[in-house]
Coordinates of C-alpha atoms (C1' of nucleotides) in Angstrom, one line a residue:
Chain G
X8 CA -7.4 4.0 49.3
X9 CA -5.7 2.9 46.5
X10 CA -7.4 4.8 43.1
X11 CA -8.4 2.0 40.9
X12 CA -7.9 1.9 37.0
X13 CA -8.9 -1.0 35.0
X14 CA -6.3 -1.4 31.7
X15 CA -7.0 -2.6 28.5
X16 CA -4.9 -5.5 28.1
X17 CA -3.9 -6.7 24.1
X18 CA -2.1 -9.7 24.9
X19 CA 1.1 -7.1 23.6
X20 CA 4.1 -6.3 25.4
X21 CA 3.1 -2.4 25.6
X22 CA -0.1 -2.6 27.6
X23 CA 1.3 -5.8 29.8
X24 CA 3.5 -3.8 31.4
X25 CA 1.5 -0.6 31.1
X26 CA -0.5 -2.9 34.2
X27 CA 2.8 -4.1 35.4
X28 CA 4.1 -0.9 35.3
X29 CA 0.7 0.7 37.4
X30 CA 1.0 -2.1 39.8
X31 CA 4.2 -1.4 40.9
X32 CA 3.0 2.1 41.7
X33 CA 0.3 1.4 43.5
X34 CA -2.6 1.3 41.6
X35 CA -5.1 -0.9 42.3
X36 CA -5.0 -2.8 38.7
X37 CA -7.9 -5.1 36.7
X38 CA -7.0 -6.3 33.2
X39 CA -9.4 -6.0 31.0
X40 CA -10.0 -7.4 27.7
X41 CA -11.7 -6.1 24.7
X42 CA -14.0 -8.7 22.7
X43 CA -13.8 -6.4 19.3
X44 CA -15.0 -8.4 16.8
X45 CA -13.6 -11.8 16.5
X46 CA -15.7 -15.4 17.6
X47 CA -14.2 -17.0 20.6
X48 CA -13.7 -19.7 18.0
X49 CA -11.6 -17.7 15.1
X50 CA -10.0 -15.6 18.1
X51 CA -8.7 -19.4 19.5
X52 CA -7.0 -19.5 15.7
X53 CA -5.4 -16.8 15.6
X54 CA -1.9 -16.5 15.7
X55 CA -0.6 -13.1 16.1
X56 CA -1.6 -9.7 13.8
X57 CA -4.0 -7.2 15.2
X58 CA -3.6 -5.5 17.8
X59 CA -7.5 -6.8 19.1
X60 CA -7.9 -10.5 18.5
X61 CA -5.5 -13.2 17.8
X62 CA -4.6 -15.1 21.7
X63 CA -5.0 -11.9 23.0
X64 CA -6.8 -13.4 25.8
X65 CA -5.0 -16.3 26.9
X66 CA -2.0 -14.2 26.5
X67 CA -4.1 -11.5 28.6
X68 CA -4.9 -13.6 30.9
X69 CA -1.2 -15.2 31.6
X70 CA 0.0 -11.7 32.3
X71 CA -2.7 -10.6 34.4
X72 CA -2.4 -13.7 36.7
X73 CA 1.6 -13.7 36.3
X74 CA 1.7 -9.7 37.8
X75 CA -1.2 -10.7 40.3
X76 CA -3.6 -9.1 38.9
X77 CA -8.0 -9.9 38.5
X78 CA -9.3 -10.1 35.2
X79 CA -11.6 -10.2 32.7
X80 CA -13.0 -10.2 29.6
X81 CA -15.5 -7.4 27.9
X82 CA -17.6 -7.8 25.2
X83 CA -17.6 -4.7 22.8
X84 CA -18.5 -6.2 19.3
X85 CA -21.9 -4.1 19.1
X86 CA -19.6 -0.9 19.8
X87 CA -16.8 -2.0 17.6
X88 CA -19.4 -3.2 14.5
X89 CA -21.3 0.6 14.4
X90 CA -18.3 2.8 15.5
X91 CA -14.7 1.3 13.4
X92 CA -16.0 -1.6 11.8
X93 CA -19.6 0.2 9.7
X94 CA -17.6 4.0 9.6
X95 CA -14.5 2.4 8.3
X96 CA -17.1 0.6 5.2
X97 CA -19.3 3.6 4.6
X98 CA -15.9 6.0 3.8
X99 CA -14.2 3.4 1.7
X100 CA -18.1 3.4 -0.3
X101 CA -18.0 7.3 -0.9
X102 CA -14.8 7.3 -2.0
X103 CA -12.7 8.0 1.3
X104 CA -9.6 6.3 2.6
X105 CA -11.0 6.8 6.7
X106 CA -8.5 5.3 9.1
X107 CA -10.5 2.4 12.1
X108 CA -7.7 2.8 14.8
X109 CA -8.6 6.4 15.0
X110 CA -12.3 5.7 15.3
X111 CA -11.7 2.6 17.7
X112 CA -10.0 4.4 20.0
X113 CA -12.4 7.1 20.6
X114 CA -15.2 5.6 20.2
X115 CA -14.3 2.5 21.6
X116 CA -11.5 2.2 23.9
X117 CA -12.2 6.1 25.2
X118 CA -15.9 6.0 25.1
X119 CA -17.4 2.6 26.0
X120 CA -14.5 1.2 27.6
X121 CA -14.0 4.4 29.5
X122 CA -17.3 4.8 30.5
X123 CA -17.6 1.0 32.0
X124 CA -14.7 1.0 33.7
X125 CA -15.9 4.0 35.3
X126 CA -19.4 1.9 36.5
X127 CA -17.3 -0.8 38.3
X128 CA -15.8 1.6 40.3
X129 CA -12.8 2.5 38.8
X130 CA -11.5 5.5 38.5
X131 CA -9.3 5.8 35.4
X132 CA -8.4 3.7 32.5
X133 CA -4.4 3.1 31.2
X134 CA -3.7 1.5 28.3
X135 CA 0.1 0.8 26.5
X136 CA 0.1 3.7 24.1
X137 CA 3.6 5.1 23.5
X138 CA 2.5 9.0 24.6
X139 CA 2.1 11.1 27.1
X140 CA -0.3 12.7 28.8
X141 CA -0.6 15.7 30.8
X142 CA -2.7 19.3 32.6
X143 CA -1.3 22.6 30.8
X144 CA -0.8 25.6 32.4
X145 CA -4.8 27.1 30.6
X146 CA -6.5 24.0 32.4
X147 CA -6.7 21.9 29.3
X148 CA -5.3 17.6 28.7
X149 CA -3.2 17.5 26.1
X150 CA -1.3 14.3 24.3
X151 CA 2.1 15.0 24.6
X152 CA 4.9 13.2 22.6
X153 CA 6.5 9.7 23.9
X154 CA 9.9 9.9 24.9
X155 CA 10.7 7.5 22.0
X156 CA 10.1 9.3 18.0
X157 CA 10.5 5.9 16.7
X158 CA 7.0 4.9 18.7
X159 CA 4.7 7.6 18.7
X160 CA 1.1 6.9 19.0
X161 CA -0.1 10.4 19.3
X162 CA -1.4 10.6 15.7
X163 CA -4.2 8.5 16.6
X164 CA -5.2 10.1 19.8
X165 CA -6.2 13.5 18.7
X166 CA -9.7 12.7 19.0
X167 CA -9.9 12.3 22.7
X168 CA -12.1 14.2 24.1
X169 CA -10.8 16.4 27.4
X170 CA -12.7 14.6 29.9
X171 CA -11.6 11.1 28.4
X172 CA -7.7 12.7 28.8
X173 CA -8.8 13.6 32.4
X174 CA -9.6 9.9 32.9
X175 CA -6.7 7.9 31.5
X176 CA -3.3 7.0 32.4
X177 CA -0.2 6.1 30.3
X178 CA 2.2 4.4 31.8
X179 CA 4.6 3.6 29.0
X180 CA 5.3 7.0 27.4
X181 CA 8.5 8.3 29.6
X182 CA 10.0 5.1 28.1
X183 CA 11.6 3.6 24.9
X184 CA 10.1 1.1 23.4
X185 CA 13.7 -1.2 24.2
X186 CA 13.5 -0.1 27.3
X187 CA 9.7 -1.8 27.9
X188 CA 10.8 -4.9 26.3
X189 CA 13.3 -5.1 28.9
X190 CA 10.5 -3.9 32.3
X191 CA 8.8 -7.3 30.8
X192 CA 11.9 -9.9 30.2
X193 CA 12.2 -8.9 34.2
X194 CA 9.2 -8.8 35.4
X195 CA 8.7 -12.2 33.8
X196 CA 6.2 -11.6 31.9
X197 CA 4.8 -14.7 29.1
X198 CA 4.9 -11.8 25.7
X199 CA 7.9 -10.2 25.9
X200 CA 8.6 -11.2 23.2
X201 CA 5.7 -11.0 21.2
X202 CA 5.9 -9.1 17.9
X203 CA 4.3 -5.2 17.7
X204 CA 0.9 -5.5 16.1
X205 CA -0.3 -4.4 12.7
X206 CA -2.1 -4.0 10.1
X207 CA -6.2 -3.7 10.4
X208 CA -6.7 -5.8 13.3
X209 CA -10.6 -7.0 11.8
X210 CA -9.0 -7.6 8.1
X211 CA -6.7 -10.9 9.3
X212 CA -6.3 -11.0 5.9
X213 CA -5.2 -7.7 4.7
X214 CA -7.7 -8.5 2.0
X215 CA -9.8 -5.6 2.3
X216 CA -11.9 -5.2 -0.8
X217 CA -13.2 -8.7 -0.1
X218 CA -14.5 -7.6 3.5
X219 CA -16.4 -4.8 1.7
X220 CA -17.9 -6.8 -0.1
X221 CA -19.5 -9.1 2.6
X222 CA -19.9 -6.0 4.6
X223 CA -22.4 -4.0 1.9
X224 CA -22.5 -6.9 -0.3
X225 CA -24.0 -4.7 -3.9
X226 CA -23.8 -1.2 -2.3
X227 CA -20.0 -1.2 -3.3
X228 CA -19.1 0.6 -6.0
X229 CA -19.3 -1.0 -9.3
X230 CA -16.2 -0.5 -12.0
X231 CA -15.5 2.3 -13.6
X232 CA -12.7 4.1 -15.4
X233 CA -8.8 5.4 -15.2
X234 CA -9.1 9.1 -17.1
X235 CA -5.4 11.2 -16.7
X236 CA -6.1 14.8 -15.7
X237 CA -7.4 16.3 -19.1
X238 CA -9.7 13.0 -18.7
X239 CA -8.4 10.4 -21.4
X240 CA -9.3 7.3 -20.9
X241 CA -7.0 5.0 -20.4
X242 CA -8.3 2.2 -19.3
X243 CA -11.3 0.3 -16.6
X244 CA -10.7 0.1 -12.7
X245 CA -11.9 -2.2 -10.7
X246 CA -14.7 0.4 -8.7
X247 CA -13.2 3.4 -6.8
X248 CA -13.4 1.7 -3.1
X249 CA -10.2 0.1 -4.0
X250 CA -8.1 2.9 -4.9
X251 CA -6.7 5.4 -2.5
X252 CA -4.9 9.2 -3.2
X253 CA -1.4 8.3 -4.5
X254 CA -1.2 4.1 -5.1
X255 CA 0.6 3.1 -7.5
X256 CA 0.7 -0.9 -6.9
X257 CA -2.7 -3.0 -7.9
X258 CA -3.7 -0.2 -10.3
X259 CA -2.6 -2.7 -13.4
X260 CA -1.8 0.2 -15.4
X261 CA 1.7 -0.6 -17.6
X262 CA 2.4 3.3 -18.8
X263 CA 5.6 2.5 -19.1
X264 CA 6.3 4.5 -15.8
X265 CA 5.3 4.2 -12.7
X266 CA 2.0 6.2 -12.4
X267 CA -0.2 6.9 -9.3
X268 CA -3.8 7.4 -7.8
X269 CA -4.4 11.4 -7.4
X270 CA -8.2 11.8 -7.5
X271 CA -10.9 9.6 -7.1
X272 CA -14.3 11.0 -8.5
X273 CA -17.2 9.1 -6.7
X274 CA -19.9 11.1 -8.6
X275 CA -18.6 10.3 -12.3
X276 CA -16.7 6.8 -10.6
X277 CA -13.6 7.6 -12.1
X278 CA -10.6 7.3 -10.5
X279 CA -7.9 10.2 -11.7
X280 CA -4.2 9.0 -12.8
X281 CA -1.2 11.4 -13.1
X282 CA 2.6 11.5 -11.7
X283 CA 4.1 11.2 -8.4
X284 CA 4.3 15.1 -9.3
X285 CA 0.3 15.3 -9.2
X286 CA 0.0 13.8 -6.6
X287 CA 1.6 16.3 -3.9
X288 CA -0.3 20.0 -2.8
X289 CA 0.2 22.7 -1.0
X290 CA -2.9 23.1 1.7
X291 CA -6.2 21.4 2.8
X292 CA -8.8 21.1 4.4
X293 CA -10.2 19.7 7.8
X294 CA -13.5 18.9 9.1
X295 CA -15.0 17.3 12.5
X296 CA -12.2 19.2 14.5
X297 CA -11.4 18.3 17.8
X298 CA -9.0 20.7 20.0
X299 CA -7.3 19.5 22.4
X300 CA -3.9 21.7 24.0
X301 CA -6.4 24.9 22.8
X302 CA -10.0 25.1 23.8
X303 CA -9.8 27.0 20.6
X304 CA -8.3 28.2 16.7
X305 CA -8.4 32.0 16.5
X306 CA -6.3 33.1 15.0
X307 CA -4.4 32.0 11.9
X308 CA -1.1 29.9 14.0
X309 CA 2.1 28.5 12.7
X310 CA 2.3 24.7 13.3
X311 CA 3.9 21.1 12.3
X312 CA 0.8 18.6 11.1
X313 CA 1.4 15.3 10.0
X314 CA -1.1 13.5 7.2
X315 CA -0.9 10.1 8.2
X316 CA 0.3 7.8 10.9
X317 CA 3.8 7.4 9.5
X318 CA 4.3 10.9 8.5
X319 CA 7.1 12.8 9.8
X320 CA 4.8 15.8 9.9
X321 CA 5.1 19.8 7.9
X322 CA 5.2 23.2 9.1
X323 CA 1.6 24.7 7.6
X324 CA -0.5 27.9 8.9
X325 CA -4.2 26.8 10.2
X326 CA -6.6 29.1 10.4
X327 CA -10.3 28.6 10.9
X328 CA -12.4 29.1 7.5
X329 CA -16.2 28.3 9.0
X330 CA -17.2 26.6 12.1
X331 CA -15.6 23.6 12.4
X332 CA -13.5 23.5 9.3
X333 CA -9.8 24.3 8.9
X334 CA -7.4 24.8 6.5
X335 CA -3.9 23.8 6.5
X336 CA -1.2 25.2 4.3
X337 CA 1.4 24.4 4.7
X338 CA 4.9 26.0 3.4
X339 CA 6.6 23.3 1.1
X340 CA 4.3 20.6 -0.9
X341 CA 3.4 17.8 1.0
X342 CA 2.3 14.1 -0.6
X343 CA -1.2 12.6 -1.1
X344 CA -3.4 14.8 0.9
X345 CA -6.4 12.1 1.2
X346 CA -10.3 12.8 1.9
X347 CA -10.6 10.2 5.0
X348 CA -7.3 10.5 6.9
X349 CA -6.7 13.0 10.1
X350 CA -4.7 15.8 9.8
X351 CA -3.4 16.0 13.7
X352 CA -1.8 19.6 14.2
X353 CA 1.2 19.7 16.9
X354 CA 2.7 22.7 19.0
X355 CA 5.5 21.4 19.9
X356 CA 5.3 17.7 21.9
X357 CA 1.3 18.7 22.5
X358 CA -1.1 17.8 20.3
X359 CA -2.7 20.5 19.3
X360 CA -5.5 19.2 17.6
X361 CA -7.1 17.3 14.0
X362 CA -9.6 16.7 12.9
X363 CA -11.0 14.8 8.9
X364 CA -9.4 15.5 6.2
X365 CA -12.6 17.1 3.5
Chain S
rA28 C1' -5.1 -11.3 -53.5
rG29 C1' 0.2 -5.6 -57.1
rG30 C1' 4.5 -3.2 -53.3
rG31 C1' 6.3 -1.7 -48.8
rC32 C1' 7.0 -2.7 -43.5
rU33 C1' 7.6 -5.8 -38.8
rA34 C1' 7.3 -10.0 -35.7
rU35 C1' 12.3 -10.0 -29.2
rC36 C1' 8.4 -11.9 -21.7
rG37 C1' 1.6 -9.2 -19.9
rC38 C1' 2.4 -4.0 -22.1
rC39 C1' 6.8 -1.4 -24.3
rA40 C1' 11.4 -2.4 -26.3
rA41 C1' 17.8 -2.8 -26.1
rG42 C1' 19.5 -6.6 -29.6
rC43 C1' 22.8 -6.4 -35.7
rG44 C1' 26.8 -14.3 -35.7
rG45 C1' 28.7 -15.8 -30.3
rU46 C1' 24.9 -18.1 -26.8
rA47 C1' 18.2 -12.9 -24.5
rA48 C1' 19.5 -5.1 -22.0
rG49 C1' 16.2 -2.0 -19.3
rG50 C1' 11.0 0.4 -18.1
rC51 C1' 6.1 -0.7 -16.9
rA52 C1' 2.9 -4.5 -14.4
rC53 C1' 2.7 -8.6 -11.2
rA54 C1' 4.5 -11.6 -6.8
rG55 C1' 7.3 -12.3 -2.3
rC56 C1' 9.4 -10.0 1.9
rA57 C1' 10.9 -5.8 4.7
rC58 C1' 8.4 -1.3 6.6
rU59 C1' 3.7 0.1 9.2
rU60 C1' -1.7 -0.1 15.7
rU61 C1' -5.2 2.8 8.9
rG62 C1' -5.2 2.7 3.6
rA63 C1' -0.8 3.9 1.0
rC64 C1' 4.0 5.1 -0.3
rU65 C1' 9.1 3.2 -0.3
rG66 C1' 13.3 -0.2 -0.6
rC67 C1' 15.1 -5.3 -1.3
rU68 C1' 13.8 -10.5 -4.1
rG69 C1' 11.8 -12.8 -8.5
rC70 C1' 10.2 -12.7 -12.7
rA71 C1' 11.6 -15.1 -20.9
rU72 C1' 16.9 -22.2 -21.9
rU73 C1' 13.9 -19.0 -24.9
rC74 C1' 13.2 -14.6 -29.3
rG75 C1' 6.1 -15.8 -34.9
rC76 C1' 6.4 -20.8 -37.2
rA77 C1' 9.3 -25.0 -40.6
rA78 C1' 13.6 -25.1 -42.4
rG79 C1' 19.0 -24.0 -44.4
rU80 C1' 23.8 -21.3 -44.2
rU81 C1' 27.4 -21.6 -39.8
rC82 C1' 31.6 -24.7 -34.7
rG83 C1' 28.3 -21.6 -33.0
rA84 C1' 21.7 -17.2 -34.7
rA85 C1' 17.2 -13.9 -31.8
rU86 C1' 20.6 -11.7 -35.2
rC87 C1' 22.0 -14.2 -42.3
rU88 C1' 18.9 -17.6 -46.2
rU89 C1' 14.0 -19.8 -47.8
rG90 C1' 9.2 -20.8 -46.7
rC91 C1' 5.0 -20.7 -44.3
rU92 C1' 1.8 -17.5 -41.0
rA93 C1' -0.1 -12.6 -39.0
rG94 C1' -0.6 -7.0 -38.8
rC95 C1' 0.6 -2.5 -41.0
rC96 C1' 1.2 0.6 -44.3
rC97 C1' 0.7 1.9 -49.7
rU98 C1' -1.1 1.1 -55.1
rG99 C1' -4.9 -1.1 -57.1

RNA sequence: AGGGCUAUCGCCAAGCGGUAAGGCACAGCACUUUGACUGCUGCAUUCGCAAGUUCGAAUCUUGCUAGCCCUG
């Protein structure tokens, strides 16, 4: 009997080809689209954008039909609200800068979707991520860089557990983006030319400030002062949740030269402003650590760390300074270490682990 | 209400008789499965107001208005 795999289909090219490839490889494939935030009515109006909204259902259904696999829509709105949207809001209220995609992967895609898939008899779930999963000689599973450096998505997957990885397939990690589109065209998939997704899927208008207002109401931090590193007040700000480390735009500060946010102080409701050179730092500390290629970090070691999705990676030395807390010292200064964002450590092409910057 | 100085885009600021530099801010686009960063493009038919000199003025003259400084 063939192994059964549930493919999370967003309606985009990547997950569509993932389903197609698995089907060709002989798996018993089931297509599933997660309904996570959009209302049915809104979903119809969606044009493009988020990875997980829109005409997703229509497109995914057509692809499933083209490939010849059963297709379902599963409702994960509650799980998404609790683990992604609420987390997103709470972090911003605390002056942090969250990464909702990481939370979505860890708790919705790889927890809710995986569990429900197992319940209906699946052996694996699969996604259209540009990454590979391999079992190492130490018996641990680890995410490995996609063959295409230009479209590597390992950063957002560092938080997956061993159990989750053991039940996951990422069939397109072996290909280049161009190849994927080519396969989609050759297979006659109706979404071959659809644009890549981007931005926060549950905030279609990109206005996360008003989203926070709707979600948190008067819990949103009030206006306060922009100050310099020496404490001088240089103007009013809209509330700490409007800013992030390294930000330049939207400050409405005409200082004659560009200025940037260097620090956010929730306790005094102040946002510290400085020069571009002031936003560079040499070290950081993270918690909520998840180890992937290794079981634990005993001795300090040299790795490559990414401090944001698009970061190319910087050499650094990591050491465990206490339970669930790692200190990372870079060889050279890195720009805008931002609390709330994830640091992901790489051992060569493999994800060693990562944590949340504090 | 004596004397002096200054009034150019939201902020700063070039210009000194020949038909409005630049920076910051701001906007749009690109980039991007987070927030940012970055790049590109745009952004004063007009120079406090009024009159005059001149072929031609933001640039010269006069008056007015406003702000700043000094002396009462």
